[in-house]
mmCIF file with all atom_site columns, C-alpha atoms in Angstrom:
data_model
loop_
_atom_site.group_PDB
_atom_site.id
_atom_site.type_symbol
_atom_site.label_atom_id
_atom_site.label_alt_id
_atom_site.label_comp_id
_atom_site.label_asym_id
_atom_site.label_entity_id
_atom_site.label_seq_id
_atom_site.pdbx_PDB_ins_code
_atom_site.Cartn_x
_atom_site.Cartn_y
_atom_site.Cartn_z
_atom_site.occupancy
_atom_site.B_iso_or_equiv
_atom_site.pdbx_formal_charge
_atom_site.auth_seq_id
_atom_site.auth_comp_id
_atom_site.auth_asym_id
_atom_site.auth_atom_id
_atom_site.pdbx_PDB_model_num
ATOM 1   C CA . UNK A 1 1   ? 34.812 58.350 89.059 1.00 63.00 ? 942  UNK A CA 1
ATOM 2   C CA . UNK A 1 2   ? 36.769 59.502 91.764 1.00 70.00 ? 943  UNK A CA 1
ATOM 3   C CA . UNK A 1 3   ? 34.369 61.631 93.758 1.00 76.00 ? 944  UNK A CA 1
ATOM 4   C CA . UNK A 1 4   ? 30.554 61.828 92.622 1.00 81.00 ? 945  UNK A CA 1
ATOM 5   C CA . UNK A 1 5   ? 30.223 65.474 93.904 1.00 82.00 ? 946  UNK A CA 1
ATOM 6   C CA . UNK A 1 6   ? 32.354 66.266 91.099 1.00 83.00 ? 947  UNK A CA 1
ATOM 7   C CA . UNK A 1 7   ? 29.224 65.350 88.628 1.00 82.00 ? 948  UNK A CA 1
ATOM 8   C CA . UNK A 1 8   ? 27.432 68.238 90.264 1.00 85.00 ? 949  UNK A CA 1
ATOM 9   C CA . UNK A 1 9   ? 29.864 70.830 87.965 1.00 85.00 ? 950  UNK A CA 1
ATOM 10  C CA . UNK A 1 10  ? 29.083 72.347 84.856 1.00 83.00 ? 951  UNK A CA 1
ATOM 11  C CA . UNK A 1 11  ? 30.154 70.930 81.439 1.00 78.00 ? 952  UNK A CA 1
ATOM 12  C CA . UNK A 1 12  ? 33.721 69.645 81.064 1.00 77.00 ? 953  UNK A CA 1
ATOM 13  C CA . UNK A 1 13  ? 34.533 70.047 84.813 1.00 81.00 ? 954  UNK A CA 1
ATOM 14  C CA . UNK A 1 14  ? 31.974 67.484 85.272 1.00 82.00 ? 955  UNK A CA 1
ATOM 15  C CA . UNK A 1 15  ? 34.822 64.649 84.785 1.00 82.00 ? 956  UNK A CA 1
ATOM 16  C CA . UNK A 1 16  ? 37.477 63.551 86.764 1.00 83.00 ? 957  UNK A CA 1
ATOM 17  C CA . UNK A 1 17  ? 38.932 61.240 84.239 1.00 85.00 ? 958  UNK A CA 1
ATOM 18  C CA . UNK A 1 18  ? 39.250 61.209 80.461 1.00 86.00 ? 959  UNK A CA 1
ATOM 19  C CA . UNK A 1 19  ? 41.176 60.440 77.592 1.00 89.00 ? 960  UNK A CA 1
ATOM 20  C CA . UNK A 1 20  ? 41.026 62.733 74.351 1.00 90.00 ? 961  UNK A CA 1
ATOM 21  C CA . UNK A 1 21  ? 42.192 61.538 71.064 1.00 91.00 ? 962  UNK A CA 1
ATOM 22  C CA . UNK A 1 22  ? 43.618 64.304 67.933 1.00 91.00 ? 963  UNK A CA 1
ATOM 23  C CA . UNK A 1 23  ? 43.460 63.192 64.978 1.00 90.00 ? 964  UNK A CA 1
ATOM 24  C CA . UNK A 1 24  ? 45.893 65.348 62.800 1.00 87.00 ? 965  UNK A CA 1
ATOM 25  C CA . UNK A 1 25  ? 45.788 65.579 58.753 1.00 86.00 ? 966  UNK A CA 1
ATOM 26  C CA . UNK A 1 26  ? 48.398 62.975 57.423 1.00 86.00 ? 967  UNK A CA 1
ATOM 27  C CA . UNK A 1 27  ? 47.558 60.831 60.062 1.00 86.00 ? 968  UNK A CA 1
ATOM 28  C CA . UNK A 1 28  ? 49.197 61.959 63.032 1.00 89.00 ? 969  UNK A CA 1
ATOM 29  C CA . UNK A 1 29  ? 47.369 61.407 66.603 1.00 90.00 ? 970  UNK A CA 1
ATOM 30  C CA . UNK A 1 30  ? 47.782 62.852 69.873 1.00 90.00 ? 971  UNK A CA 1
ATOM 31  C CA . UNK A 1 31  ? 46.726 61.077 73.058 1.00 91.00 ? 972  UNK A CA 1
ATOM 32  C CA . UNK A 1 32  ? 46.311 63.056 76.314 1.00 90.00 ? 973  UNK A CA 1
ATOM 33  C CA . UNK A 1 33  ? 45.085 61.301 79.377 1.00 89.00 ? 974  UNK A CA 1
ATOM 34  C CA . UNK A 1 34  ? 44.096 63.631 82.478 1.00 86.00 ? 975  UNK A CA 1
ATOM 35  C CA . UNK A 1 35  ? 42.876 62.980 85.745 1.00 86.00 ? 976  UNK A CA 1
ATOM 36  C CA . UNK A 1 36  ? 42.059 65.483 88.640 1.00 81.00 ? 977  UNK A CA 1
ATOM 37  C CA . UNK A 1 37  ? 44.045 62.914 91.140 1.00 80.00 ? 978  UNK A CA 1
ATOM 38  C CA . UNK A 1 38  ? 47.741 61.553 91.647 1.00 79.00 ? 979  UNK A CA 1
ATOM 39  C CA . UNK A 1 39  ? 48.555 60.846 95.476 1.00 81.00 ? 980  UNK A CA 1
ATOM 40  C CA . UNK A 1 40  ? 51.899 60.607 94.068 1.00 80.00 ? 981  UNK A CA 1
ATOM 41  C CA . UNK A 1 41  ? 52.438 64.407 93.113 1.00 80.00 ? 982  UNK A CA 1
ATOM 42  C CA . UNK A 1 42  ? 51.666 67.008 90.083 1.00 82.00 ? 983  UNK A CA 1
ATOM 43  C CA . UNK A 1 43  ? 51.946 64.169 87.213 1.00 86.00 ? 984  UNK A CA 1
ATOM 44  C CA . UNK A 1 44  ? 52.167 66.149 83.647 1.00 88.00 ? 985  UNK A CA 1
ATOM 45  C CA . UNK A 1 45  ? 54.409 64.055 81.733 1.00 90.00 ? 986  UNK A CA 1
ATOM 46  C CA . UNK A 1 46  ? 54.772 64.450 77.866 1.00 92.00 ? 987  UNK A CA 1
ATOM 47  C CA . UNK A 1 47  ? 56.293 61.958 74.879 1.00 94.00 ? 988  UNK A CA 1
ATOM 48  C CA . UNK A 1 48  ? 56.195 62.313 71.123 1.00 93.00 ? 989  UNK A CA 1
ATOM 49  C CA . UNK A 1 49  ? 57.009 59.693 68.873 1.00 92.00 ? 990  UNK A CA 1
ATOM 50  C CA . UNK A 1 50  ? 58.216 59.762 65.593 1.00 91.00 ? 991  UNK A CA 1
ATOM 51  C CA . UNK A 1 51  ? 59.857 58.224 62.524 1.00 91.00 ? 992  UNK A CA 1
ATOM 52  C CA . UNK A 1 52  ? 63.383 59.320 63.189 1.00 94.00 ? 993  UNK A CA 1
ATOM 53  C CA . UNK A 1 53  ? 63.343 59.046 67.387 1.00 96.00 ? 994  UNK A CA 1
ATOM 54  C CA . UNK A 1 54  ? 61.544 59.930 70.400 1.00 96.00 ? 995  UNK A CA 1
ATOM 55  C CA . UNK A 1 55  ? 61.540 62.906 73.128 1.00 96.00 ? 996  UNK A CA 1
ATOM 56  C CA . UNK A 1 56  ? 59.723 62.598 76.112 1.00 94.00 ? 997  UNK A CA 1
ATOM 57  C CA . UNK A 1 57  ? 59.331 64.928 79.541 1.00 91.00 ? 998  UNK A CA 1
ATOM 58  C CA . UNK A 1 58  ? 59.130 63.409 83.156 1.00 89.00 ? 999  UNK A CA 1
ATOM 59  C CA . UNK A 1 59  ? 57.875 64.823 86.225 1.00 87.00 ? 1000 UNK A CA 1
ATOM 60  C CA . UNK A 1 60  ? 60.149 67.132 88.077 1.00 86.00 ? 1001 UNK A CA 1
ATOM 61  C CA . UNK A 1 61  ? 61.334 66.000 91.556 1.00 88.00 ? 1002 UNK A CA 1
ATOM 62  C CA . UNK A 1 62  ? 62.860 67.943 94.735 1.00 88.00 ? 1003 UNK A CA 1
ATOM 63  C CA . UNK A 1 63  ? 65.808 66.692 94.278 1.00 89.00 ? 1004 UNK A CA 1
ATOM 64  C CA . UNK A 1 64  ? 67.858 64.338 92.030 1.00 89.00 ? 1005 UNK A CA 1
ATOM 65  C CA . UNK A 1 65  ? 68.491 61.863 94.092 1.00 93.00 ? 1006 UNK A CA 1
ATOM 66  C CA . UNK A 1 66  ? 67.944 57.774 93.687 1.00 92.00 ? 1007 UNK A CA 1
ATOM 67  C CA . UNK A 1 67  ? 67.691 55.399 96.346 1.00 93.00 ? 1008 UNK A CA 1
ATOM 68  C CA . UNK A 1 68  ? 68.789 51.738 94.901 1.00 95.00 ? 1009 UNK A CA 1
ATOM 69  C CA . UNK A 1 69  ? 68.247 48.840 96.976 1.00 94.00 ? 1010 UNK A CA 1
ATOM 70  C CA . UNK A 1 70  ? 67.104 45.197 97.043 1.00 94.00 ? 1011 UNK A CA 1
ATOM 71  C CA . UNK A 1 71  ? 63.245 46.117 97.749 1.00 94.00 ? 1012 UNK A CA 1
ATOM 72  C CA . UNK A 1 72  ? 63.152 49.495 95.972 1.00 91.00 ? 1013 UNK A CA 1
ATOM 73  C CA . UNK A 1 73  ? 65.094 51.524 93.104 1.00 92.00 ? 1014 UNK A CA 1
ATOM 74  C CA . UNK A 1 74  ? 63.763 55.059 92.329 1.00 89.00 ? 1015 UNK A CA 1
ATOM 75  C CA . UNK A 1 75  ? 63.606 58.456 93.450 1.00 88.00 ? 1016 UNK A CA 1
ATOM 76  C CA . UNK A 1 76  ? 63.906 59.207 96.588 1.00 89.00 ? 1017 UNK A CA 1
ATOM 77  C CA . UNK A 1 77  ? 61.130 62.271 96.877 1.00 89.00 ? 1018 UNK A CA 1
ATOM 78  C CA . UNK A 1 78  ? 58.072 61.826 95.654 1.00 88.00 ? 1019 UNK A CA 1
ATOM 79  C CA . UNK A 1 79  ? 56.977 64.497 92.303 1.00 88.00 ? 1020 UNK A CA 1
ATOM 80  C CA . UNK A 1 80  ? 56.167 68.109 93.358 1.00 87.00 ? 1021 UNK A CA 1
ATOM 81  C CA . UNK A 1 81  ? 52.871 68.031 94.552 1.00 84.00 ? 1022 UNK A CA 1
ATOM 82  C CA . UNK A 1 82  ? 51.440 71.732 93.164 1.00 84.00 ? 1023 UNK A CA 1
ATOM 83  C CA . UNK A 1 83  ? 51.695 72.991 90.154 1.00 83.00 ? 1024 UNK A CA 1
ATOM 84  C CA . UNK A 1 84  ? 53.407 76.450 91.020 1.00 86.00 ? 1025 UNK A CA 1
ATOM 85  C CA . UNK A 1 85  ? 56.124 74.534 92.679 1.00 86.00 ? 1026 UNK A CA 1
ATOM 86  C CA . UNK A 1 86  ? 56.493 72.629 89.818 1.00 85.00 ? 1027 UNK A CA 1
ATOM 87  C CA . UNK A 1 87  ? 56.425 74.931 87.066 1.00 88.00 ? 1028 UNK A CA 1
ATOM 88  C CA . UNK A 1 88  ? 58.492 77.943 89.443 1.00 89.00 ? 1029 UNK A CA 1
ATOM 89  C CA . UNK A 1 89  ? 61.465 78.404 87.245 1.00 90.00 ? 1030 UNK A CA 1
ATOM 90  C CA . UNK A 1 90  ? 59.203 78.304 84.037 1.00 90.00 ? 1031 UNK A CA 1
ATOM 91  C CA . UNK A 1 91  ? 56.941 80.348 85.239 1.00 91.00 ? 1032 UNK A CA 1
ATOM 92  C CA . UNK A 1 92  ? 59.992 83.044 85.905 1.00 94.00 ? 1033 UNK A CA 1
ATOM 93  C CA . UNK A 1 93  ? 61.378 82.634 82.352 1.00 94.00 ? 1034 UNK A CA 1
ATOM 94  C CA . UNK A 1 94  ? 57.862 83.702 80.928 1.00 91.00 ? 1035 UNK A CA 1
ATOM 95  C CA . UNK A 1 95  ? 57.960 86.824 83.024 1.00 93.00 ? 1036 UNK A CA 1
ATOM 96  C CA . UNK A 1 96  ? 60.706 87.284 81.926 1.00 95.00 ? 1037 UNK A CA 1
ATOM 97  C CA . UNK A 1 97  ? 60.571 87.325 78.665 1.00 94.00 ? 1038 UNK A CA 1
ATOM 98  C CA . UNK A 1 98  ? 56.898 89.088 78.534 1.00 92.00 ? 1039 UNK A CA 1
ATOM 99  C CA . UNK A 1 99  ? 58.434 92.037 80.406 1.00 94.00 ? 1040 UNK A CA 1
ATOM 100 C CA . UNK A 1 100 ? 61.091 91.981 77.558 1.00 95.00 ? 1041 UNK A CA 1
ATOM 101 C CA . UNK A 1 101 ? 59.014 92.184 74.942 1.00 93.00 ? 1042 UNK A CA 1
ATOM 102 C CA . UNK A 1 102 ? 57.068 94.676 76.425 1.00 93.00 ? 1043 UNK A CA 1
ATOM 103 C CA . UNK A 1 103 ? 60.344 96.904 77.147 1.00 96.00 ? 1044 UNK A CA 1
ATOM 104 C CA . UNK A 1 104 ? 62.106 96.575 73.619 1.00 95.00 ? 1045 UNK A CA 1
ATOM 105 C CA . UNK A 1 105 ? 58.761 96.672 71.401 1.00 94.00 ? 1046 UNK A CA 1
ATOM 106 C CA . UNK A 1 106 ? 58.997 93.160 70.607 1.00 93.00 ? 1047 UNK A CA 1
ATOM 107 C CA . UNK A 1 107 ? 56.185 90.363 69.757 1.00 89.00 ? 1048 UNK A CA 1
ATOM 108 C CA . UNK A 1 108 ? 56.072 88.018 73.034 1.00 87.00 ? 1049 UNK A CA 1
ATOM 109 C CA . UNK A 1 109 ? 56.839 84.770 72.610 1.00 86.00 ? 1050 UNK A CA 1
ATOM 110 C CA . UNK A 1 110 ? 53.780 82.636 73.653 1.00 84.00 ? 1051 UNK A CA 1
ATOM 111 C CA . UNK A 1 111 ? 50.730 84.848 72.029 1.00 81.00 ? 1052 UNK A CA 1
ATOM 112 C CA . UNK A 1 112 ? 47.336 84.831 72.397 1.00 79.00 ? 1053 UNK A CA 1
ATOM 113 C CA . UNK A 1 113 ? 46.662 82.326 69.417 1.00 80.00 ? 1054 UNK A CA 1
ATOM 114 C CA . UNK A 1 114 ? 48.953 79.761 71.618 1.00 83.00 ? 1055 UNK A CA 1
ATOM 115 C CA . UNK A 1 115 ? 46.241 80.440 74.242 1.00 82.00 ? 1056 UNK A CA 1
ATOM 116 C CA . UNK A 1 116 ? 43.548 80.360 71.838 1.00 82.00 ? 1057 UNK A CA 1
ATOM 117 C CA . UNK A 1 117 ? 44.447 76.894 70.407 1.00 84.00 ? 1058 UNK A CA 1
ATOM 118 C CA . UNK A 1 118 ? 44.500 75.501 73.815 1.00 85.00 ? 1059 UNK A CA 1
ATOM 119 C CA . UNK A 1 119 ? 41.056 76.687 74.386 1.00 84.00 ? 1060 UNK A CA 1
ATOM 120 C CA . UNK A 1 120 ? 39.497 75.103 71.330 1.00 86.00 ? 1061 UNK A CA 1
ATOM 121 C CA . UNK A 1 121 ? 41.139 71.688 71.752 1.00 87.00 ? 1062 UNK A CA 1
ATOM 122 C CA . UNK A 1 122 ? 39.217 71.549 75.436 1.00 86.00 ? 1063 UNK A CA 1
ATOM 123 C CA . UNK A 1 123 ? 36.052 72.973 74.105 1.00 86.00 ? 1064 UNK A CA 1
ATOM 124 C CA . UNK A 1 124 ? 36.054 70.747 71.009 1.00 88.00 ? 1065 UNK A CA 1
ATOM 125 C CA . UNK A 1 125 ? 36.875 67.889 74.077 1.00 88.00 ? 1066 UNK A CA 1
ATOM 126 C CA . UNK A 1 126 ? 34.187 68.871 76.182 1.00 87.00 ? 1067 UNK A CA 1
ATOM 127 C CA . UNK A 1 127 ? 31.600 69.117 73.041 1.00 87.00 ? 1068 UNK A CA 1
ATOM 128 C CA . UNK A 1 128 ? 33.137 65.746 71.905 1.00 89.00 ? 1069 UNK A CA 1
ATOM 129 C CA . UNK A 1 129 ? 32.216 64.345 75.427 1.00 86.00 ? 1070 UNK A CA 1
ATOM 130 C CA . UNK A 1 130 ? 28.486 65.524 75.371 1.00 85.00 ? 1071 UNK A CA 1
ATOM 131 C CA . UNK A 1 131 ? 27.752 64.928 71.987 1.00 88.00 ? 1072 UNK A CA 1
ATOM 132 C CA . UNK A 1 132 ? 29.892 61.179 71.701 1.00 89.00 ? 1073 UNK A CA 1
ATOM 133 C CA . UNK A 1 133 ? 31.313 62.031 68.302 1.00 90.00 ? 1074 UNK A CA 1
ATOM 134 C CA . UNK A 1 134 ? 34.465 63.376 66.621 1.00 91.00 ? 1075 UNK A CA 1
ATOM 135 C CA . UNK A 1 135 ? 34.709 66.985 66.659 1.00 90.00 ? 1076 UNK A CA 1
ATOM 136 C CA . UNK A 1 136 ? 36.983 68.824 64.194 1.00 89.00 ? 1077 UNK A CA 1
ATOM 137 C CA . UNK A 1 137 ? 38.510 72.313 65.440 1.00 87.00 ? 1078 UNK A CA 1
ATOM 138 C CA . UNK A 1 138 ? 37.026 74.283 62.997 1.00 85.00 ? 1079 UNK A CA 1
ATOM 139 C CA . UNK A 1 139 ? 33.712 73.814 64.294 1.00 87.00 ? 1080 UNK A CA 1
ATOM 140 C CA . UNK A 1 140 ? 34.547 75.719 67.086 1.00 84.00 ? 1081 UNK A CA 1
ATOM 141 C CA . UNK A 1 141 ? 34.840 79.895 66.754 1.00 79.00 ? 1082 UNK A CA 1
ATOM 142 C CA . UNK A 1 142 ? 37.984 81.190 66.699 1.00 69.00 ? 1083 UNK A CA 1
ATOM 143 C CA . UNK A 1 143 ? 36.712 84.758 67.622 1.00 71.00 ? 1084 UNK A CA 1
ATOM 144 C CA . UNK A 1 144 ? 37.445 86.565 71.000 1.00 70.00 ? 1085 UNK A CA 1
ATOM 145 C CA . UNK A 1 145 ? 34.767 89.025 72.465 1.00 75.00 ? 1086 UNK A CA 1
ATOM 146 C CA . UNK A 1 146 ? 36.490 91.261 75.241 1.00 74.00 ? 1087 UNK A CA 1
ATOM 147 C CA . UNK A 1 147 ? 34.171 93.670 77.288 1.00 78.00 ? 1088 UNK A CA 1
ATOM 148 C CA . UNK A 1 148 ? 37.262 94.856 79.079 1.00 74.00 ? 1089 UNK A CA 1
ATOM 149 C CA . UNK A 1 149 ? 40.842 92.987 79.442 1.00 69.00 ? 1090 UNK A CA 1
ATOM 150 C CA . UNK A 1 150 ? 39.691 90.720 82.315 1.00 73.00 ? 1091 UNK A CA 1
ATOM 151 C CA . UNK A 1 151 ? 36.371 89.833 80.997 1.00 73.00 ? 1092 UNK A CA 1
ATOM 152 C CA . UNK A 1 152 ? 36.674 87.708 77.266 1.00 71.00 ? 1093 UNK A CA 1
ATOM 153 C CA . UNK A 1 153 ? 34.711 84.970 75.958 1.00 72.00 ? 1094 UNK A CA 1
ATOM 154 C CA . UNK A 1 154 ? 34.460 83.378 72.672 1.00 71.00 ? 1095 UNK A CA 1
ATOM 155 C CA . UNK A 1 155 ? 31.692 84.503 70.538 1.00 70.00 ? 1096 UNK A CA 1
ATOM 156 C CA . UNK A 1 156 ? 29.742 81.248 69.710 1.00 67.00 ? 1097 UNK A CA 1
ATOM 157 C CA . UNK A 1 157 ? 26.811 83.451 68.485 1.00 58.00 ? 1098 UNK A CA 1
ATOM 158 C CA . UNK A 1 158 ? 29.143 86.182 65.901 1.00 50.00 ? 1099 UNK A CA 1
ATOM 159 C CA . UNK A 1 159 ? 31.669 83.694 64.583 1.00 46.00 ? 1100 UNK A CA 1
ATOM 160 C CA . UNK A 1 160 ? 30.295 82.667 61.173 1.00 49.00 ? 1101 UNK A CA 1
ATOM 161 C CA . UNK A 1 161 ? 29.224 86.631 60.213 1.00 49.00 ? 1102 UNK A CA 1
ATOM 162 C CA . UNK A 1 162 ? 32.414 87.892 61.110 1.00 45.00 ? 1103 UNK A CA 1
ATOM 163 C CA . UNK A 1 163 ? 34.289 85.027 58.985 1.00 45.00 ? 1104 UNK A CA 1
ATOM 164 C CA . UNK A 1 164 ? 32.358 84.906 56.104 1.00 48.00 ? 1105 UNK A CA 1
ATOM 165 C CA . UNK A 1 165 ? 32.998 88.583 55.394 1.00 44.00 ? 1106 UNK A CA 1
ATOM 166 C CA . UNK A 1 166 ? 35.800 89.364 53.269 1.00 39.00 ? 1107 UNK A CA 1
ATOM 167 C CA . UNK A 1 167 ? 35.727 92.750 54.986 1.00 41.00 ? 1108 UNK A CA 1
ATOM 168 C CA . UNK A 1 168 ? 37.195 94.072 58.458 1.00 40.00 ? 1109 UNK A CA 1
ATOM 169 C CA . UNK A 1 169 ? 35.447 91.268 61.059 1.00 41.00 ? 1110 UNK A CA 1
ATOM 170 C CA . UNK A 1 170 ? 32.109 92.364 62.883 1.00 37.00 ? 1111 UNK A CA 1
ATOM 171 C CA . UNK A 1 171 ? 34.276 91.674 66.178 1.00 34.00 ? 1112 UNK A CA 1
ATOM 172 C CA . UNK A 1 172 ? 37.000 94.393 65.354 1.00 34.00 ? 1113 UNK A CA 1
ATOM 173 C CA . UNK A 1 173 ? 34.525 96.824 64.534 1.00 31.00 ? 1114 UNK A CA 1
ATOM 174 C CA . UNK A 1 174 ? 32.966 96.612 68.076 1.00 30.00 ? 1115 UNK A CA 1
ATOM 175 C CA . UNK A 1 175 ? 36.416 96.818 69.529 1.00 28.00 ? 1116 UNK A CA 1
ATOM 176 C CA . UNK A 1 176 ? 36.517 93.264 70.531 1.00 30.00 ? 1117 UNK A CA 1
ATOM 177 C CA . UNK A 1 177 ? 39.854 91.553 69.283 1.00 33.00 ? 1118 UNK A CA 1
ATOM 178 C CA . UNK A 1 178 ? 39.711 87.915 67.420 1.00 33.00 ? 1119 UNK A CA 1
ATOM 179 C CA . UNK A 1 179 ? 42.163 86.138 65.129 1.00 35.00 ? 1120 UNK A CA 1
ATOM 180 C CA . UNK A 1 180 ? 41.086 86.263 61.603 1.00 34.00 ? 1121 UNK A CA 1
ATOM 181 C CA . UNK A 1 181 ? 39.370 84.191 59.503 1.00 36.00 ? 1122 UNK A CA 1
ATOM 182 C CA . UNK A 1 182 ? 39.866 80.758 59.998 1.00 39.00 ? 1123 UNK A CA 1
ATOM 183 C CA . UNK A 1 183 ? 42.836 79.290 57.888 1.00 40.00 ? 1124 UNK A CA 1
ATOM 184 C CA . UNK A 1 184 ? 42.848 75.589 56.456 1.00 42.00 ? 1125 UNK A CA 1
ATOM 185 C CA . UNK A 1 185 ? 45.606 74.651 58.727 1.00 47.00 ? 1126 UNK A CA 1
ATOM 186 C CA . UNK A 1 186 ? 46.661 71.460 60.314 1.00 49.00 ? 1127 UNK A CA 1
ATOM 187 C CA . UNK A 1 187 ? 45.281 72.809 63.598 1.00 52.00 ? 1128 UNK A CA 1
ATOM 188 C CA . UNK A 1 188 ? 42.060 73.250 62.243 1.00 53.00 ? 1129 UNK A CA 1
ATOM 189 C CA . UNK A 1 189 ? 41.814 70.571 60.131 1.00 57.00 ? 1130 UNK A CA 1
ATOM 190 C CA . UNK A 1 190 ? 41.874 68.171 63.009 1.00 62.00 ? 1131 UNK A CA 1
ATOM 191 C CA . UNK A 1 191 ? 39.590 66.544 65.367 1.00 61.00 ? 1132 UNK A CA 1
ATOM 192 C CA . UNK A 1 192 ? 39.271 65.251 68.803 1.00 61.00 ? 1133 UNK A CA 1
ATOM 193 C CA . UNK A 1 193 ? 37.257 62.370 70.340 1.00 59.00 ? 1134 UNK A CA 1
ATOM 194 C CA . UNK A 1 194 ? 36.764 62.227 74.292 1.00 58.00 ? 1135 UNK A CA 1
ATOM 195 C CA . UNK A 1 195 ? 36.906 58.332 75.588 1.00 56.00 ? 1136 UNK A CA 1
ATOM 196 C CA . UNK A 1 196 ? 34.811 57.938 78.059 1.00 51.00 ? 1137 UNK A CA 1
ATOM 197 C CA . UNK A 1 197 ? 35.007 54.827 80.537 1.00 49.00 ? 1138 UNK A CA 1
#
């Protein structure tokens, strides 16, 4: 624990540390480590590992330069230490390309399931956490209520009525906007387990 007041939140914030392991049908895992604090900068670095070869993301620096001497060999800034300076010229591109979508009637890249599966995998984490047990993504509702563009939630309380209808979802019908039924993918056939220390 890194600072106790941090206990005082609600839920998932609660933690300042964890580990969450996916397990994915076929037996493919994921492993994502987070912690609220690197003195050393913004550290989000990502590597997947597979039969046939590797790829793997570092942390983005300032600059590109290395210092290599007889008491020290590595960069010579330390990692951007904020997340918009880090993630600028990304940020730019998805602006980008929303507003293009938007001006030639075209589906934007990144939709709202991309956003939605994010969502589940920290809210199966955090129930995973609470509960000490596997939780598979499918136990979590994949329905969106919206009282107005700024203001959605997912409905915990509607989700099984609305899939277990073979008709229009309960959601649509009270203008609220979901994603279907839920499909026997490989997203929602998998599970996550929060470590704790």
């Amino acid at each position: 624990m890194i600072d106790k007041e941090i206990e005082k939140l609600p839920g998932a914030e609660a933690y300042d540390t964890a580990s969450v392991i996916i397990k994915y049908p076929g037996g493919k895992h994921a492993f994502i480590d987070v912690c609220r604090q690197a003195p050393y900068g913004y550290d989000q670095r990502a590597e997947v590992l597979g039969t046939k070869g590797m790829i793997q993301t570092d942390n983005m620096y300032p600059n590109t330069a290395r210092v290599f001497t007889n008491s020290f060999t590595g960069n010579a800034d330390m990692p951007f230490d904020f997340f918009m300076s880090r993630y600028k010229e990304a940020y730019i591109r998805e602006t980008e390309a929303f507003c293009k979508a938007l001006v030639n009637d075209e589906p934007s890249p990144c939709s709202g399931e991309d956003g939605l599966f994010a969502l589940i995998m920290a809210i199966a984490a955090e129930k995973s956490a609470a509960e000490g047990r596997w939780v598979e993504f499918s136990e979590i509702p994949e329905t969106i209520v919206c009282t107005d563009p700024l203001n959605c939630k997912i409905d915990f309380a509607d989700d099984k009525a609305a899939t277990e209808k073979e008709e229009e979802p309960a959601a649509e019908k009270r203008g609220f906007f979901g994603f279907g039924k839920k499909k026997a993918t490989a997203f929602s056939q998998a599970e996550s387990q929060v470590v704790k220390d």
